[in-house]
Coordinates of C-alpha atoms in Angstrom, one line a residue:
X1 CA 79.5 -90.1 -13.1
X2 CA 78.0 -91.8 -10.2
X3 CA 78.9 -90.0 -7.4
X4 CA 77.5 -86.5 -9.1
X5 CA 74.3 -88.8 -10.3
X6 CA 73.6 -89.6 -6.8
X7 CA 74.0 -86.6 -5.5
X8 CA 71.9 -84.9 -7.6
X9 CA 68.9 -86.8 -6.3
X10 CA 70.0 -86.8 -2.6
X11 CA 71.4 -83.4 -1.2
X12 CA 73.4 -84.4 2.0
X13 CA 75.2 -82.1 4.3
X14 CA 78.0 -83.6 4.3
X15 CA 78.6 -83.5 0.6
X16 CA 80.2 -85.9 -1.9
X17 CA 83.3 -87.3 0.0
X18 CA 80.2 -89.4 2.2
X19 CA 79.1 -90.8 -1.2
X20 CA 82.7 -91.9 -2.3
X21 CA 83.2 -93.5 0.9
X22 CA 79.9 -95.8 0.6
X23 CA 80.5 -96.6 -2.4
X24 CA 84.1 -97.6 -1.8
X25 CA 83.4 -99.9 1.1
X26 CA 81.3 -101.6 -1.1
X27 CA 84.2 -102.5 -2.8
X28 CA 86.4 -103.1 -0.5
X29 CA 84.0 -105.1 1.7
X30 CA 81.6 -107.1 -1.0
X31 CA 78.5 -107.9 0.3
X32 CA 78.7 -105.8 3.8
X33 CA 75.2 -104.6 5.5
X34 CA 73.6 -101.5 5.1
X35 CA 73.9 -101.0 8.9
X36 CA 77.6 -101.7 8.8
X37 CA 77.8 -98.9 5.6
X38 CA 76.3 -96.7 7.9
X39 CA 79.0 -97.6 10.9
X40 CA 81.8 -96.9 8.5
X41 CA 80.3 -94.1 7.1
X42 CA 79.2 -92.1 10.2
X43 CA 75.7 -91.5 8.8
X44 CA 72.5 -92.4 10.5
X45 CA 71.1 -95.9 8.9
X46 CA 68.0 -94.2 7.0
X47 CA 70.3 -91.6 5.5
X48 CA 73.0 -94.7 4.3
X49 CA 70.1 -96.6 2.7
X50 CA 68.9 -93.3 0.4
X51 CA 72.3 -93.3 -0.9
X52 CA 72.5 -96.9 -1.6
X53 CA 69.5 -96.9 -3.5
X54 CA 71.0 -94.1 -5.6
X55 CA 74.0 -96.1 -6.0
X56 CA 71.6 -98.9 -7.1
X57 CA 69.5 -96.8 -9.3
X58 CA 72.7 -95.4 -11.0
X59 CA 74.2 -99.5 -11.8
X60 CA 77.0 -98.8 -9.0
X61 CA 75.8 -100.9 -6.7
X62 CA 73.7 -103.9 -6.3
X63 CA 71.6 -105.9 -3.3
X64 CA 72.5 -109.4 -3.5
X65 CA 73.8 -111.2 -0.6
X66 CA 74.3 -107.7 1.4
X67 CA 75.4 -104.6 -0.8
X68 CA 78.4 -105.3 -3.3
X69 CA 79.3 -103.3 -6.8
X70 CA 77.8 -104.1 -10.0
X71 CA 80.4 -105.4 -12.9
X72 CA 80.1 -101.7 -14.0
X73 CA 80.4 -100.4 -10.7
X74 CA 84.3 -102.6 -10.4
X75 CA 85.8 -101.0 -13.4
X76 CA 84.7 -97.1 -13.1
X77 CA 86.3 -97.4 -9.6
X78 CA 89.5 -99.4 -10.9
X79 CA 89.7 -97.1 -13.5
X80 CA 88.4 -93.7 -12.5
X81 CA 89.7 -93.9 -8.5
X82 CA 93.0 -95.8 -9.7
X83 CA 92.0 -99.3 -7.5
X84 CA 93.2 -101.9 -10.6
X85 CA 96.1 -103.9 -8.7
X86 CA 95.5 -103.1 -5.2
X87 CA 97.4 -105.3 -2.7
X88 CA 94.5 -105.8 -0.4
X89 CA 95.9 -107.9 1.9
X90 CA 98.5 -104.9 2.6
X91 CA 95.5 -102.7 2.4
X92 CA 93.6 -103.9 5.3
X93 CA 96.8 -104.6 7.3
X94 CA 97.5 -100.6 7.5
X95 CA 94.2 -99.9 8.5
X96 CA 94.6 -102.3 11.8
X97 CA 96.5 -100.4 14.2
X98 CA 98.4 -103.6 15.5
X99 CA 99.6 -104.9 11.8
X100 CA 101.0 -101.8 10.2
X101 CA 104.3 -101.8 11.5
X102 CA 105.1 -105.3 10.6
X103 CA 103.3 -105.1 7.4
X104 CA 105.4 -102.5 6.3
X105 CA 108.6 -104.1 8.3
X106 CA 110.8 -103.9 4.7
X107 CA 109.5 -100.3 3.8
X108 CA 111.0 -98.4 6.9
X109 CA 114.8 -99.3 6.7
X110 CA 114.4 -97.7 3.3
X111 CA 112.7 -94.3 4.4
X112 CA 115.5 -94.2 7.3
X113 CA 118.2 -94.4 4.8
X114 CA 116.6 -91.5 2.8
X115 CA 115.6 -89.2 5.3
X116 CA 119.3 -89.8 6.9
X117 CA 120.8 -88.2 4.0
X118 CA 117.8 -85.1 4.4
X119 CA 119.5 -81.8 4.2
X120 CA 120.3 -79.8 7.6
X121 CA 116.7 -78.0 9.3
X122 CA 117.0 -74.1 9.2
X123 CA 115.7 -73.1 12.5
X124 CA 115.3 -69.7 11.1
X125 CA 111.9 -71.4 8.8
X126 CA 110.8 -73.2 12.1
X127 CA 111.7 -76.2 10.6
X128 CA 112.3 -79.3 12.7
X129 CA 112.8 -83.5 11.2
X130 CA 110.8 -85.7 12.0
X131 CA 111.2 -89.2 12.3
X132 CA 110.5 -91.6 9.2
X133 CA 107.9 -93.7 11.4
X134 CA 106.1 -90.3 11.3
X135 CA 106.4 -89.2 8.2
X136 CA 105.1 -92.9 7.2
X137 CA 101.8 -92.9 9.7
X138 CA 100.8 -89.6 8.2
X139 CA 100.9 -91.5 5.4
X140 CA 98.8 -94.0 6.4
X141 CA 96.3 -91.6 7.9
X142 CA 95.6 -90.5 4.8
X143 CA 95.0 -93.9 3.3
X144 CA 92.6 -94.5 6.7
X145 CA 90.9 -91.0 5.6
X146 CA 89.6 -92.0 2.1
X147 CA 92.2 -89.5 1.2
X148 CA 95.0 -91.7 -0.8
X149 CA 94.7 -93.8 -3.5
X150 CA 93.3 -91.9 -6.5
X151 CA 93.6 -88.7 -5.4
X152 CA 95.3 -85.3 -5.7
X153 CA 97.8 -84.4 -2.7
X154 CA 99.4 -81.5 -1.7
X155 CA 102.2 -80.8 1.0
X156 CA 102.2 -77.5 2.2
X157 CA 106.2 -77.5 3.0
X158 CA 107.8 -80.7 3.3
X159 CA 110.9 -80.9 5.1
X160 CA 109.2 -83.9 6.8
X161 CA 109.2 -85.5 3.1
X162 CA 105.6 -87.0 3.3
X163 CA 105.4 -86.6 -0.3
X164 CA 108.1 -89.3 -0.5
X165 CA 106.3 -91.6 2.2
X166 CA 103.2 -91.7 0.2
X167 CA 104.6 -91.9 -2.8
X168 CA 106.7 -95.4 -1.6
X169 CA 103.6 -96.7 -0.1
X170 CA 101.6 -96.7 -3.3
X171 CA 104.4 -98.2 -4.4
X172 CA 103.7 -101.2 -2.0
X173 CA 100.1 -101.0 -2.5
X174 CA 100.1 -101.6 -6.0
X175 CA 103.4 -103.9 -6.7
X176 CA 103.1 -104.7 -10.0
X177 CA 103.2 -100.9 -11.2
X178 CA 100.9 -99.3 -13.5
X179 CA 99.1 -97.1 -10.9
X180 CA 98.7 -93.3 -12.2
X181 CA 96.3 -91.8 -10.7
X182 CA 97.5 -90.4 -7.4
X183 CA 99.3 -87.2 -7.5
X184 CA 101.4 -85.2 -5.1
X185 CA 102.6 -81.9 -5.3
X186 CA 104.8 -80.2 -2.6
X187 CA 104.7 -76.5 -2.6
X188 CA 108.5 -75.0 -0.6
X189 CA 110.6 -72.2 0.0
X190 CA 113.7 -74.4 0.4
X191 CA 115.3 -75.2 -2.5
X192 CA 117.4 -77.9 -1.0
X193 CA 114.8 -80.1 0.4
X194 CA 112.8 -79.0 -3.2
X195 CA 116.0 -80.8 -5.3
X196 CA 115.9 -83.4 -2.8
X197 CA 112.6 -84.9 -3.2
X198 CA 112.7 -84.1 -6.7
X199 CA 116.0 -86.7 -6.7
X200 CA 115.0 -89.5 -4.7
X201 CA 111.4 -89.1 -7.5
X202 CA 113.4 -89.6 -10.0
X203 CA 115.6 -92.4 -8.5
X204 CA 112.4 -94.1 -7.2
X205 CA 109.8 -93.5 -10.1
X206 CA 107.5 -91.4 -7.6
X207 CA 104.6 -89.3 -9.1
X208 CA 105.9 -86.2 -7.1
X209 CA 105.8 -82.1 -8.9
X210 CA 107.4 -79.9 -6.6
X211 CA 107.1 -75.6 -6.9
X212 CA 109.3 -73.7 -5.3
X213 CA 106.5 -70.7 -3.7
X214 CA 107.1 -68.3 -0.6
X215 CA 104.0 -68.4 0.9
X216 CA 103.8 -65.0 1.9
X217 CA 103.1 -64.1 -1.6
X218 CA 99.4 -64.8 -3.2
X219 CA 99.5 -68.1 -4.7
X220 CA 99.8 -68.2 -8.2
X221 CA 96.0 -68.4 -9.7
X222 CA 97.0 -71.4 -11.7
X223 CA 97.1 -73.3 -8.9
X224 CA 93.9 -72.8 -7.0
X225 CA 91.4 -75.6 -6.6
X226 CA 93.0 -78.5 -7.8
X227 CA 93.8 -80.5 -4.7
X228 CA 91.9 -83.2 -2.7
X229 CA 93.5 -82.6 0.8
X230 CA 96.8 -81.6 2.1
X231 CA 99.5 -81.7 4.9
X232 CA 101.4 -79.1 6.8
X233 CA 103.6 -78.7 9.9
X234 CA 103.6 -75.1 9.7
X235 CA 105.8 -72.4 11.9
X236 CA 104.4 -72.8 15.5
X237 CA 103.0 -69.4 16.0
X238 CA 99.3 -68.5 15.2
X239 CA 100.0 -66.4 12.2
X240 CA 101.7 -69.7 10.8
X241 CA 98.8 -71.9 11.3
X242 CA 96.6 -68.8 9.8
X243 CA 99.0 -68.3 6.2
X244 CA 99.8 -72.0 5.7
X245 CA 96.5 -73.3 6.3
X246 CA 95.2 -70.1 4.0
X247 CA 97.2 -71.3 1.1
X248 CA 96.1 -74.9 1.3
X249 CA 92.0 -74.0 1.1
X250 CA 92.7 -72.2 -1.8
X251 CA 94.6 -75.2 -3.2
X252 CA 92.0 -77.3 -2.3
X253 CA 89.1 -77.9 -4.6
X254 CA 85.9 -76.7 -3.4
X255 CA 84.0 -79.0 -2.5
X256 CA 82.7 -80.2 1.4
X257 CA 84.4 -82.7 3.4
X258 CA 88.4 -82.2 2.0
X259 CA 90.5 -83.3 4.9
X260 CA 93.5 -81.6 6.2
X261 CA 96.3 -82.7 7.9
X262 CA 97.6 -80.3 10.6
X263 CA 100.6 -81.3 12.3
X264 CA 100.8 -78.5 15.3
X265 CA 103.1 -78.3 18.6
X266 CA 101.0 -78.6 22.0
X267 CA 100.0 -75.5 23.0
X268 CA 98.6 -73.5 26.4
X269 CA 95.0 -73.2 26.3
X270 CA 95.1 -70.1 25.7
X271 CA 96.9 -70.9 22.3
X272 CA 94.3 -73.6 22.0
X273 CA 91.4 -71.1 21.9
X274 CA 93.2 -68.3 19.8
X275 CA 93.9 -71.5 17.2
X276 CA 90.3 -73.0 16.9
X277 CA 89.0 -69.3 16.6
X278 CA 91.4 -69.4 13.3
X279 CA 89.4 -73.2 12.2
X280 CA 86.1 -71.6 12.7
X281 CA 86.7 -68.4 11.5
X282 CA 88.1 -70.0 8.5
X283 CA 85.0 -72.3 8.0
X284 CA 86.4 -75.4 9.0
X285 CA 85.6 -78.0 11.8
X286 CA 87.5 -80.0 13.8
X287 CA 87.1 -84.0 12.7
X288 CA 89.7 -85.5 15.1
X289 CA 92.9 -84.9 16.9
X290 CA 95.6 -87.4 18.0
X291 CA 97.7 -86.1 20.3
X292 CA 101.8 -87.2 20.8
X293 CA 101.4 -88.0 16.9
X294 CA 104.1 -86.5 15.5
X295 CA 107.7 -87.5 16.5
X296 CA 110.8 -85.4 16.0
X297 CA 114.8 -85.6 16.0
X298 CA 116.0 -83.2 18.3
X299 CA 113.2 -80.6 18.7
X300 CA 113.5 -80.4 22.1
X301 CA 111.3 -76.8 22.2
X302 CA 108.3 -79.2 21.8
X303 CA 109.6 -81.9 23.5
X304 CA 109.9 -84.2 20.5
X305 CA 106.1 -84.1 20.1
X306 CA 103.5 -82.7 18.6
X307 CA 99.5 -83.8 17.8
X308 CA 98.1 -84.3 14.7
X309 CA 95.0 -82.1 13.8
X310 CA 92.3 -83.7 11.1
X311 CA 90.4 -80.9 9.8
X312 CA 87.4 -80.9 7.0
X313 CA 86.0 -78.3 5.0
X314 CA 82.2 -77.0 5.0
X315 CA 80.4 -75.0 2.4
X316 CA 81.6 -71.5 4.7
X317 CA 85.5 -72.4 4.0
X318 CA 87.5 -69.5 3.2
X319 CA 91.2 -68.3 3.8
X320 CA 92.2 -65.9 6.5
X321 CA 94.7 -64.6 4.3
X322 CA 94.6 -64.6 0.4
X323 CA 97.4 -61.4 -0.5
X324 CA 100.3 -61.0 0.1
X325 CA 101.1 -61.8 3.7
X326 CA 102.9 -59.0 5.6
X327 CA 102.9 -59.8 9.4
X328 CA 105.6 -61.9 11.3
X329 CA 105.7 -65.0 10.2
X330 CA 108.4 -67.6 12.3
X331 CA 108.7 -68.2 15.8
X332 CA 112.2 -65.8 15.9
X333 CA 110.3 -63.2 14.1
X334 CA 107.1 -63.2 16.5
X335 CA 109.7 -62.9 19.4
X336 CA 111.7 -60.0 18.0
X337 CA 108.8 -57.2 16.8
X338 CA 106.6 -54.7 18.1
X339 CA 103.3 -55.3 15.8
X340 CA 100.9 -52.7 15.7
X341 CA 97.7 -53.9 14.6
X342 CA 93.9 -52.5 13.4
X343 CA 90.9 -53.4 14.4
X344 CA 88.5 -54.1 11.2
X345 CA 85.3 -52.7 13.1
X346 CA 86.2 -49.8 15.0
X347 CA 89.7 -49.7 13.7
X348 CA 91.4 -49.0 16.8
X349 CA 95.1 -49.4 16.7
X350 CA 96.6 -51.4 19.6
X351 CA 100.7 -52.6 19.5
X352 CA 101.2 -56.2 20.2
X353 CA 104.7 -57.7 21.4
X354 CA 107.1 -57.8 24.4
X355 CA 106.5 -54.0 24.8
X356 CA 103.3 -54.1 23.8
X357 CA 99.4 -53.4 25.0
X358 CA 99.4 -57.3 24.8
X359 CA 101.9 -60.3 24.8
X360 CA 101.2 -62.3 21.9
X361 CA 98.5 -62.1 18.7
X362 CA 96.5 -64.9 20.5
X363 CA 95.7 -63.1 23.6
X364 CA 94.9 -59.7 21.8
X365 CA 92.0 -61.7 19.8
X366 CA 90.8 -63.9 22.8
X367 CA 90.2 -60.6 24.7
X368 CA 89.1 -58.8 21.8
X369 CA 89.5 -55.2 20.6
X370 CA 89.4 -52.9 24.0
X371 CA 87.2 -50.7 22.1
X372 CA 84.5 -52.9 20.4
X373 CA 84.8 -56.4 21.1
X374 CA 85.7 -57.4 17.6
X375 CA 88.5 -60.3 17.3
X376 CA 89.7 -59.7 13.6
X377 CA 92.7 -57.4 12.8
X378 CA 94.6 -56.0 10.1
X379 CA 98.7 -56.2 11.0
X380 CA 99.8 -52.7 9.7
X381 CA 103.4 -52.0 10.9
X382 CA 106.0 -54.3 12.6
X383 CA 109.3 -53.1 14.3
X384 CA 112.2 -55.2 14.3
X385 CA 113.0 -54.8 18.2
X386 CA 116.9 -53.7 19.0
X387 CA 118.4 -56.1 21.7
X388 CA 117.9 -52.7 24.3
X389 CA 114.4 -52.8 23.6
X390 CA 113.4 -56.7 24.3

């Protein structure tokens, strides 16, 4: 109610998620400045004032003693955004970097037990564990994003079990239960780790749904749009960045501003370039990227390590790829075909593999079509290579 009032009277590029935020730190910090709103908020001071006085002129907000939330203002958020019961000592622990690890000191023995009993990674999905500390600060990223409480989450795959993390940190965030509001939802292709988040919901009262979806097949219509952000760790090859990233904007609800959460192996610059031609080609922008994020167990291909992407959504968001998805897919597929692919301009056919006119996907669309120019292409026939031809 008042987030679309007040942006009804104040059209802002950035869109509603700015809104939300104001209006939350309000709450969470009673009586803060309008020049700190616009520190937190990243807005310029005139721009954070406009939307206070909405807030203001909706009964959100009010000016006394700095900016703080009206009566009314304190129970649409604790009831609408789920906030009723928040821990907030543990709340503003996570968000310091140097209290989060003993503020949560009881929580990761837990997660260590259950991710020990994880099933076995199939290398054949590109799937690779990583460690619980991880799988917890992704959680806590999102809380530091806006992106948590009260909100609709999805995990694009979750060997990594992030569902589970957030679901046992709301648990510690509101201890005295009740809190119904946040909802995750992991979409997978393995039924084993599927059963096995679905058991440890059940054991743990978690607020999990998992679907069981191969994501090379259009995503069921039923679950467009629903989402507020999401996760993945997707195969490391650029058509896996491309289809997992494809299937979570059309999850996503559209609207400006939805974070995503790309966990992504370090990559050549070359790789780098082909990648962030996929963000902007699919309407998205780069908000921040932390690099030696994500640990693993064993993955010694990316030396244990890989950086976390934080991507939002514009009003030009689209997927790359919204049929079905017939191209090589995992890192022993890429290896292992001879790809021809079209050019959508001039349609020029060029083959792309260990044999081919070029090495890999991402150097054929850095260079460009040798005819035209053009960088988007249609894959129209792969080859599965014999062990004579590699």
């Amino acid at each position: 109610m008042y987030i679309e009032q007040a942006s009804r009277n104040i059209r802002l590029q950035e869109g509603t998620q700015v809104i939300e935020q104001l209006l939350l730190e309000c709450y969470l910090n009673p009586g803060i400045s309008t020049k700190e709103l616009a520190r937190k908020t990243l807005l310029p001071t005139p721009v954070a004032a406009a939307i206070k006085r909405e807030l203001i002129n909706a009964g959100a907000l009010m000016q006394e003693r700095g900016v703080r939330c009206t009566t009314n203002g304190l129970a649409w958020i604790e009831q609408q955004w789920g906030y009723r019961g928040l821990n907030f000592p543990l709340y503003r622990a996570l968000l310091d970097d140097t209290k989060w690890r003993e503020s949560v000191k009881d929580l990761l023995p837990v997660l260590e037990e259950l991710f020990s009993l994880r099933p076995t990674v199939d290398v054949q999905l590109d799937q690779s564990k990583c460690t619980p500390e991880t799988s917890l600060r992704r959680a806590i990223l999102c809380l530091k994003q806006h992106a948590l409480i009260g909100k609709k989450i999805l995990c694009v795959g979750d060997d990594d079990l992030v569902s589970v993390s957030v679901g046992l940190l709301l648990q510690r965030l509101f201890p005295d239960g009740g809190h119904t509001v946040t909802k995750v939802n992991v979409f997978d292709i393995d039924e084993r780790f599927l059963s096995y988040i679905e058991s440890i919901a059940k054991e743990w009262g978690l607020s999990i749904g998992c679907h069981r979806l191969d994501l090379r097949e259009p995503l069921p219509s039923s679950l467009h749009s629903q989402y507020d952000c999401f996760f993945t760790d997707p195969p490391y090859t650029l058509q896996g960045i491309g289809l997992f990233v494809s299937r979570g904007i059309q999850a996503l609800k559209k609207e400006k501003g939805l974070p995503i959460f790309l966990s992504f192996a370090h990559k050549s610059p070359e790789f780098m370039l082909a990648m962030q031609r996929e963000f902007v080609r699919m309407g998205l922008t780069v908000s921040a990227n932390f690099p030696q994020f994500n640990a693993y167990e064993g993955a010694e291909m990316i030396a244990n390590r890989s950086q976390m992407f934080i991507l939002r959504t514009t009003d030009q968001t689209k997927p790359e790829y919204s049929g079905t998805f017939n191209d090589a897919l995992y890192t022993g597929e890429v290896r292992q075909t001879l790809r021809t692919y079209r050019c959508k301009r001039c349609l020029r056919e060029v083959y792309v593999g260990i044999s081919g006119q070029f090495a890999t996907i991402e150097q054929l669309k850095n260079e460009g079509c040798t005819g035209c120019g053009h960088d988007i292409f249609d894959m129209i026939a792969k080859k599965q290579l014999s062990r004579e031809d590699r």
